[in-house]
Amino acid sequence: MPFRLKRSQADIKQALLDRGVSAEVADYALDEVEAPQAYEFMTWLVVMLWFAGIFIGVQFIWPIMVEFSKTAAHNAAKTTDAILFDYSFGPALLLGAVAWVFICLSIPGLVLAAKPELRKSLFTGLVSDKTNGFVAKHFLKKVNTEDGSRQLSPEGFIKSFFSKVTSFMEWQAILLSLLTAGFVYLEFQAHTFVSTKAIIEENILPFFPAQTHSLSNVSHVELGCNYTDEDMSHLNYTIHFEDGAKIDLGTNFAVSGKWIDQAEKIDTILVSQNTEFKRWTWPGRTSLHPKCIDRYAAKFGANGYDRVNQLLRVDQQLK
C-alpha cells in the first residue's frame, strides 16, 4: 500500500481528482489533516485484527466446533442401529472467515463515530490509495448519484461517503454472520450413519431428503493404507455403490467399541455377497504403506497387525 508520508500534497490531491472528487472537497480534505497517518494505522489495525481472528478461529474455535459436531453425531447415532458414524463440519467456518473480513472492515466506522476529526485523513488515504480504486469509485458514485441534488458541503460529502461505506460493511457483516450461524447449525445435523443394512447420509440442506445406500447394492470396495510426508496416515475402505455413490469407512468412527470391530462386521457382510475388492491407488503414493499399517495396527491391540492385514487383504493380489 502507498504510504502518505511518501507522497506530496499535490500527488494526493491529484489522486483524489482522478477518482472523481471535486477540487473543493479535495482541498477541504487536505486542509490541516488532524492525523496524517490515520489511514495507514487503520489499515494495519484491520489487517492485524483479521489475522488475529483467523488464528483464534483455527487454533481454538475450530477444534471446539469439530468436537461438538462429532459429539452431536455420536449421540444421534446411538438412537439408531448404526455401528459407525461420521460428521460434517468445516465449510461454515470458511464462510465465517469471510464474515470476519467485513466485521473488521466495519471497525473504521466505529472509530469515526468516536473520533470524527479523523474523517479527512481516512478519506484522503482511502480514496487516493490505488488498491481501493473500484471500492472508492463505487461509493463516490453513490454519493454523487444519491446525494447530488442536496448540494452537499465538502464536510457533508465526506460524511455521506463514510456513512455509505460503513452501512455497506456492517450489513455484509451481519448477513454473513447470520449465514455462518445457519450453516453451522445445518452442519451439526449432517451426519452419516453406517448400519449392517445400509448407509444413510443426512443432507446438509434441509430441503433435500437423506440418501440411503443399501449394502446389497455395492459394486466394489477399494482397499489401501495411505501415508503422507506430513506423517499422516489414512486407512482407506471405500465402498462403491451401483448408483455411483461412495463412502469411505476409514473416515468414520465407531458408535461403540473399536473401529475395526465394526468395520469387520461390514466386511463380513460384503464378503458373503461376493463383493469385488480392489486395491486403492493414487499417483506417487504407496497403496499399502508399512508406516500406515503400523500406525493402525497399534490402535487395535495385540492382534492388530493380523486384523488390519486381513481387512486390507494385504496378502491377496487385488486389481
Coordinates of C-alpha atoms in Angstrom, one line a residue:
M1 CA 0.0 0.0 0.0
P2 CA 1.3 3.5 -0.6
F3 CA 2.1 5.5 2.5
R4 CA 1.0 9.1 2.7
L5 CA 4.4 10.1 4.1
K6 CA 6.0 9.2 0.8
R7 CA 3.6 11.3 -1.2
S8 CA 3.3 15.1 -1.5
Q9 CA 0.1 17.0 -1.0
A10 CA 0.0 17.7 -4.8
D11 CA 0.2 13.9 -5.5
I12 CA -2.6 13.1 -3.1
K13 CA -4.8 15.9 -4.4
Q14 CA -4.3 14.7 -8.0
A15 CA -5.2 11.1 -6.9
L16 CA -8.4 12.4 -5.4
L17 CA -9.2 14.4 -8.5
D18 CA -8.5 11.3 -10.6
R19 CA -11.1 9.4 -8.5
G20 CA -13.7 12.0 -9.4
V21 CA -13.5 14.0 -6.2
S22 CA -14.2 17.7 -6.8
A23 CA -11.4 20.2 -6.2
E24 CA -13.5 21.8 -3.4
V25 CA -13.8 18.5 -1.5
A26 CA -10.1 17.6 -2.1
D27 CA -8.9 21.0 -0.8
Y28 CA -11.2 20.6 2.3
A29 CA -9.9 17.1 3.0
L30 CA -6.3 18.1 2.7
D31 CA -6.6 21.2 4.8
E32 CA -5.0 20.7 8.2
V33 CA -5.5 17.0 8.5
E34 CA -5.8 16.0 12.2
A35 CA -3.7 12.8 11.9
P36 CA -1.9 12.3 8.5
Q37 CA -1.1 8.7 9.3
A38 CA -4.5 7.6 10.5
Y39 CA -5.3 5.7 7.3
E40 CA -2.1 3.7 7.4
F41 CA -2.7 2.9 11.1
M42 CA -6.3 1.9 10.5
T43 CA -5.3 -0.3 7.6
W44 CA -2.8 -2.2 9.7
L45 CA -5.2 -2.4 12.6
V46 CA -7.8 -4.0 10.3
V47 CA -5.3 -6.5 8.8
M48 CA -3.9 -7.5 12.2
L49 CA -7.4 -8.0 13.7
W50 CA -8.3 -10.2 10.7
F51 CA -5.2 -12.3 11.1
A52 CA -5.7 -12.5 14.9
G53 CA -9.3 -13.6 14.4
I54 CA -8.3 -16.3 11.9
F55 CA -5.6 -17.5 14.2
I56 CA -8.0 -17.8 17.1
G57 CA -10.6 -19.5 14.9
V58 CA -8.2 -22.1 13.6
Q59 CA -6.4 -22.8 16.9
F60 CA -9.3 -22.7 19.3
I61 CA -12.8 -22.2 17.8
W62 CA -12.4 -24.8 15.0
P63 CA -11.3 -27.7 17.3
I64 CA -14.2 -26.9 19.7
M65 CA -16.8 -26.9 17.0
V66 CA -15.4 -30.1 15.4
E67 CA -15.6 -31.9 18.7
F68 CA -19.1 -30.5 19.3
S69 CA -20.3 -31.7 15.9
K70 CA -18.7 -35.1 16.4
T71 CA -20.4 -35.5 19.8
A72 CA -23.8 -34.5 18.3
A73 CA -23.4 -37.1 15.5
H74 CA -22.4 -39.7 18.0
N75 CA -25.4 -39.0 20.2
A76 CA -27.7 -39.2 17.2
A77 CA -26.1 -42.4 16.0
K78 CA -26.8 -44.1 19.4
T79 CA -30.5 -43.6 18.8
T80 CA -30.3 -45.7 15.6
D81 CA -29.0 -49.1 14.7
A82 CA -25.7 -47.6 13.4
I83 CA -22.4 -49.2 14.2
L84 CA -20.3 -46.4 12.6
F85 CA -20.9 -42.7 12.1
D86 CA -19.4 -39.6 10.6
Y87 CA -20.0 -35.9 10.9
S88 CA -19.7 -32.9 8.7
F89 CA -18.0 -29.7 9.7
G90 CA -15.7 -27.1 8.1
P91 CA -17.3 -25.1 5.2
A92 CA -19.3 -23.0 7.7
L93 CA -16.2 -21.6 9.3
L94 CA -14.8 -20.7 5.8
L95 CA -17.9 -18.6 5.4
G96 CA -17.2 -17.2 8.8
A97 CA -13.8 -16.1 7.8
V98 CA -15.4 -14.0 5.0
A99 CA -17.8 -12.6 7.6
W100 CA -14.9 -11.7 9.8
V101 CA -13.4 -9.7 6.9
F102 CA -16.5 -7.4 6.9
I103 CA -16.6 -7.3 10.6
C104 CA -13.0 -6.0 10.6
L105 CA -13.8 -3.5 7.8
S106 CA -16.7 -2.2 10.0
I107 CA -14.2 -1.1 12.6
P108 CA -13.2 2.2 10.9
G109 CA -16.8 3.3 11.1
L110 CA -16.8 2.8 14.9
V111 CA -13.6 4.7 15.2
L112 CA -15.0 7.6 13.2
A113 CA -18.1 7.7 15.4
A114 CA -15.7 8.2 18.4
K115 CA -13.2 10.3 16.5
P116 CA -15.0 12.3 13.8
E117 CA -11.9 14.5 13.4
L118 CA -10.2 11.7 11.6
R119 CA -12.6 11.7 8.6
K120 CA -10.3 13.9 6.5
S121 CA -7.3 11.7 6.9
L122 CA -9.1 8.5 6.4
F123 CA -11.0 9.9 3.4
T124 CA -7.8 11.1 1.6
G125 CA -6.0 7.8 2.4
L126 CA -8.8 5.5 1.4
V127 CA -9.8 7.3 -1.8
S128 CA -6.2 8.0 -3.0
D129 CA -4.9 4.5 -2.3
K130 CA -4.6 2.8 -5.7
T131 CA -5.6 -0.6 -4.2
N132 CA -9.0 0.8 -3.4
G133 CA -9.8 2.0 -6.8
F134 CA -13.0 0.1 -7.5
V135 CA -14.4 0.5 -4.0
A136 CA -13.6 4.2 -3.8
K137 CA -15.2 4.9 -7.2
H138 CA -18.3 2.9 -6.3
F139 CA -19.1 4.8 -3.1
L140 CA -18.1 8.1 -4.6
K141 CA -20.5 7.5 -7.4
K142 CA -23.3 6.5 -4.8
V143 CA -22.7 9.9 -3.0
N144 CA -22.9 11.8 -6.3
T145 CA -25.9 9.9 -7.5
E146 CA -28.0 9.7 -4.3
D147 CA -27.0 13.0 -2.7
G148 CA -26.1 15.1 -5.7
S149 CA -29.3 17.1 -5.6
R150 CA -28.7 18.1 -2.0
Q151 CA -25.6 20.2 -2.9
L152 CA -23.6 18.8 -0.1
S153 CA -20.8 20.8 1.6
P154 CA -17.3 19.3 1.5
E155 CA -17.8 18.1 5.1
G156 CA -21.3 16.7 4.3
F157 CA -19.9 14.9 1.2
I158 CA -17.2 13.1 3.3
K159 CA -19.8 12.3 6.0
S160 CA -22.1 10.8 3.4
F161 CA -19.3 8.8 1.8
F162 CA -18.3 7.2 5.1
S163 CA -22.0 6.6 6.0
K164 CA -22.5 4.6 2.9
V165 CA -19.2 2.7 3.2
T166 CA -19.9 1.9 6.9
S167 CA -23.5 0.9 6.3
F168 CA -22.4 -1.5 3.5
M169 CA -19.7 -3.2 5.6
E170 CA -22.0 -3.5 8.6
W171 CA -24.8 -5.1 6.6
Q172 CA -22.5 -7.5 4.9
A173 CA -21.0 -8.4 8.3
I174 CA -24.5 -9.0 9.8
L175 CA -25.8 -11.0 6.8
L176 CA -22.7 -13.2 6.5
S177 CA -22.6 -13.8 10.3
L178 CA -26.2 -15.0 10.2
L179 CA -25.5 -17.2 7.2
T180 CA -22.5 -18.6 9.1
A181 CA -24.6 -19.4 12.1
G182 CA -27.2 -21.0 9.9
F183 CA -24.7 -23.2 8.1
V184 CA -23.1 -24.2 11.4
Y185 CA -26.5 -25.4 12.6
L186 CA -27.1 -27.3 9.4
E187 CA -23.6 -28.9 9.5
F188 CA -24.4 -30.2 13.0
Q189 CA -27.4 -32.1 11.5
A190 CA -25.5 -33.5 8.5
H191 CA -24.4 -36.9 9.8
T192 CA -23.6 -40.3 8.2
F193 CA -24.8 -43.5 9.8
V194 CA -23.5 -46.9 8.9
S195 CA -25.5 -50.0 9.9
T196 CA -25.3 -53.6 8.8
K197 CA -28.0 -53.0 6.3
A198 CA -27.4 -49.6 4.8
I199 CA -25.5 -46.3 4.9
I200 CA -27.5 -43.2 5.5
E201 CA -26.2 -39.7 4.6
E202 CA -28.1 -36.8 6.0
N203 CA -28.1 -33.8 3.6
I204 CA -26.7 -30.5 4.9
L205 CA -29.6 -28.8 3.0
P206 CA -32.8 -29.2 4.9
F207 CA -35.0 -29.3 1.8
F208 CA -33.3 -32.5 0.4
P209 CA -34.0 -35.9 1.9
A210 CA -31.3 -38.2 3.4
Q211 CA -29.6 -40.6 0.9
T212 CA -29.8 -44.2 1.8
H213 CA -27.4 -46.7 0.2
S214 CA -28.2 -50.3 0.7
L215 CA -25.3 -52.7 1.3
S216 CA -27.0 -55.1 -1.1
N217 CA -26.2 -52.6 -3.9
V218 CA -22.4 -52.5 -3.6
S219 CA -20.4 -52.7 -6.8
H220 CA -16.9 -53.0 -5.3
V221 CA -14.7 -51.9 -2.4
E222 CA -11.3 -50.1 -2.6
L223 CA -8.7 -51.0 0.0
G224 CA -5.5 -49.3 0.9
C225 CA -3.4 -47.6 3.6
N226 CA -2.0 -44.1 2.7
Y227 CA 0.9 -42.4 4.4
T228 CA 2.0 -38.9 3.6
D229 CA 5.2 -36.9 4.1
E230 CA 3.3 -34.9 6.8
D231 CA 3.3 -38.0 9.0
M232 CA -0.4 -38.6 8.4
S233 CA -2.0 -41.9 7.8
H234 CA -5.4 -43.0 6.5
L235 CA -6.9 -46.5 6.2
N236 CA -8.9 -46.5 3.0
Y237 CA -12.0 -48.8 3.0
T238 CA -14.1 -47.1 0.3
I239 CA -17.4 -48.8 -0.6
H240 CA -18.6 -48.0 -4.1
F241 CA -22.4 -48.4 -4.8
E242 CA -24.0 -49.2 -8.1
D243 CA -25.6 -45.8 -8.3
G244 CA -22.2 -44.1 -8.3
A245 CA -22.1 -43.1 -4.6
K246 CA -19.2 -44.0 -2.4
I247 CA -18.4 -44.0 1.3
D248 CA -15.0 -44.3 2.9
L249 CA -15.4 -46.2 6.2
G250 CA -11.9 -45.1 7.1
T251 CA -13.2 -41.6 7.9
N252 CA -15.9 -43.0 10.2
F253 CA -16.0 -43.5 13.9
A254 CA -17.3 -46.4 16.0
V255 CA -20.5 -45.9 17.9
S256 CA -19.1 -48.3 20.5
G257 CA -16.0 -50.4 20.8
K258 CA -13.1 -50.1 18.3
W259 CA -13.4 -49.0 14.7
I260 CA -12.1 -52.3 13.4
D261 CA -14.7 -54.3 15.3
Q262 CA -17.4 -52.5 13.4
A263 CA -15.6 -52.4 10.1
E264 CA -15.1 -56.2 10.2
K265 CA -18.9 -56.6 10.6
I266 CA -19.5 -54.7 7.3
D267 CA -16.6 -56.6 5.7
T268 CA -18.1 -59.9 6.6
I269 CA -21.5 -58.9 5.0
L270 CA -19.8 -57.8 1.8
V271 CA -17.7 -61.0 1.6
S272 CA -20.9 -63.0 1.9
Q273 CA -22.3 -61.1 -1.1
N274 CA -19.3 -62.0 -3.2
T275 CA -18.3 -58.3 -3.4
E276 CA -15.3 -57.5 -5.5
F277 CA -12.3 -55.9 -3.7
K278 CA -9.9 -53.7 -5.5
R279 CA -6.6 -52.1 -4.4
W280 CA -6.7 -48.3 -3.8
T281 CA -4.2 -46.4 -5.9
W282 CA -3.0 -42.8 -6.1
P283 CA -0.2 -41.4 -8.3
G284 CA 3.0 -41.2 -6.3
R285 CA 1.6 -43.0 -3.3
T286 CA 2.1 -46.5 -1.9
S287 CA -1.1 -48.4 -1.8
L288 CA -0.2 -50.3 1.4
H289 CA 2.4 -48.2 3.2
P290 CA 4.1 -50.0 6.1
K291 CA 4.0 -46.9 8.4
C292 CA 0.3 -46.5 7.8
I293 CA -0.3 -50.2 8.6
D294 CA 1.9 -50.0 11.7
R295 CA 0.0 -47.0 13.0
Y296 CA -3.4 -48.6 12.7
A297 CA -2.3 -52.0 13.9
A298 CA -1.0 -50.3 17.1
K299 CA -4.5 -49.0 17.8
F300 CA -6.2 -52.4 17.7
G301 CA -4.4 -54.4 20.4
A302 CA -2.1 -57.4 20.3
N303 CA -3.6 -58.9 17.2
G304 CA -3.9 -55.6 15.4
Y305 CA -1.5 -56.5 12.6
D306 CA -3.4 -59.6 11.7
R307 CA -6.8 -57.8 11.7
V308 CA -5.6 -54.9 9.6
N309 CA -3.8 -57.2 7.2
Q310 CA -6.9 -59.3 6.8
L311 CA -9.2 -56.3 6.4
L312 CA -7.0 -54.8 3.7
R313 CA -6.3 -58.2 2.0
V314 CA -2.5 -57.4 2.2
D315 CA -1.6 -61.0 1.2
Q316 CA -4.0 -61.0 -1.8
Q317 CA -3.4 -59.8 -5.3
L318 CA -6.2 -57.4 -6.0
K319 CA -6.8 -55.5 -9.2

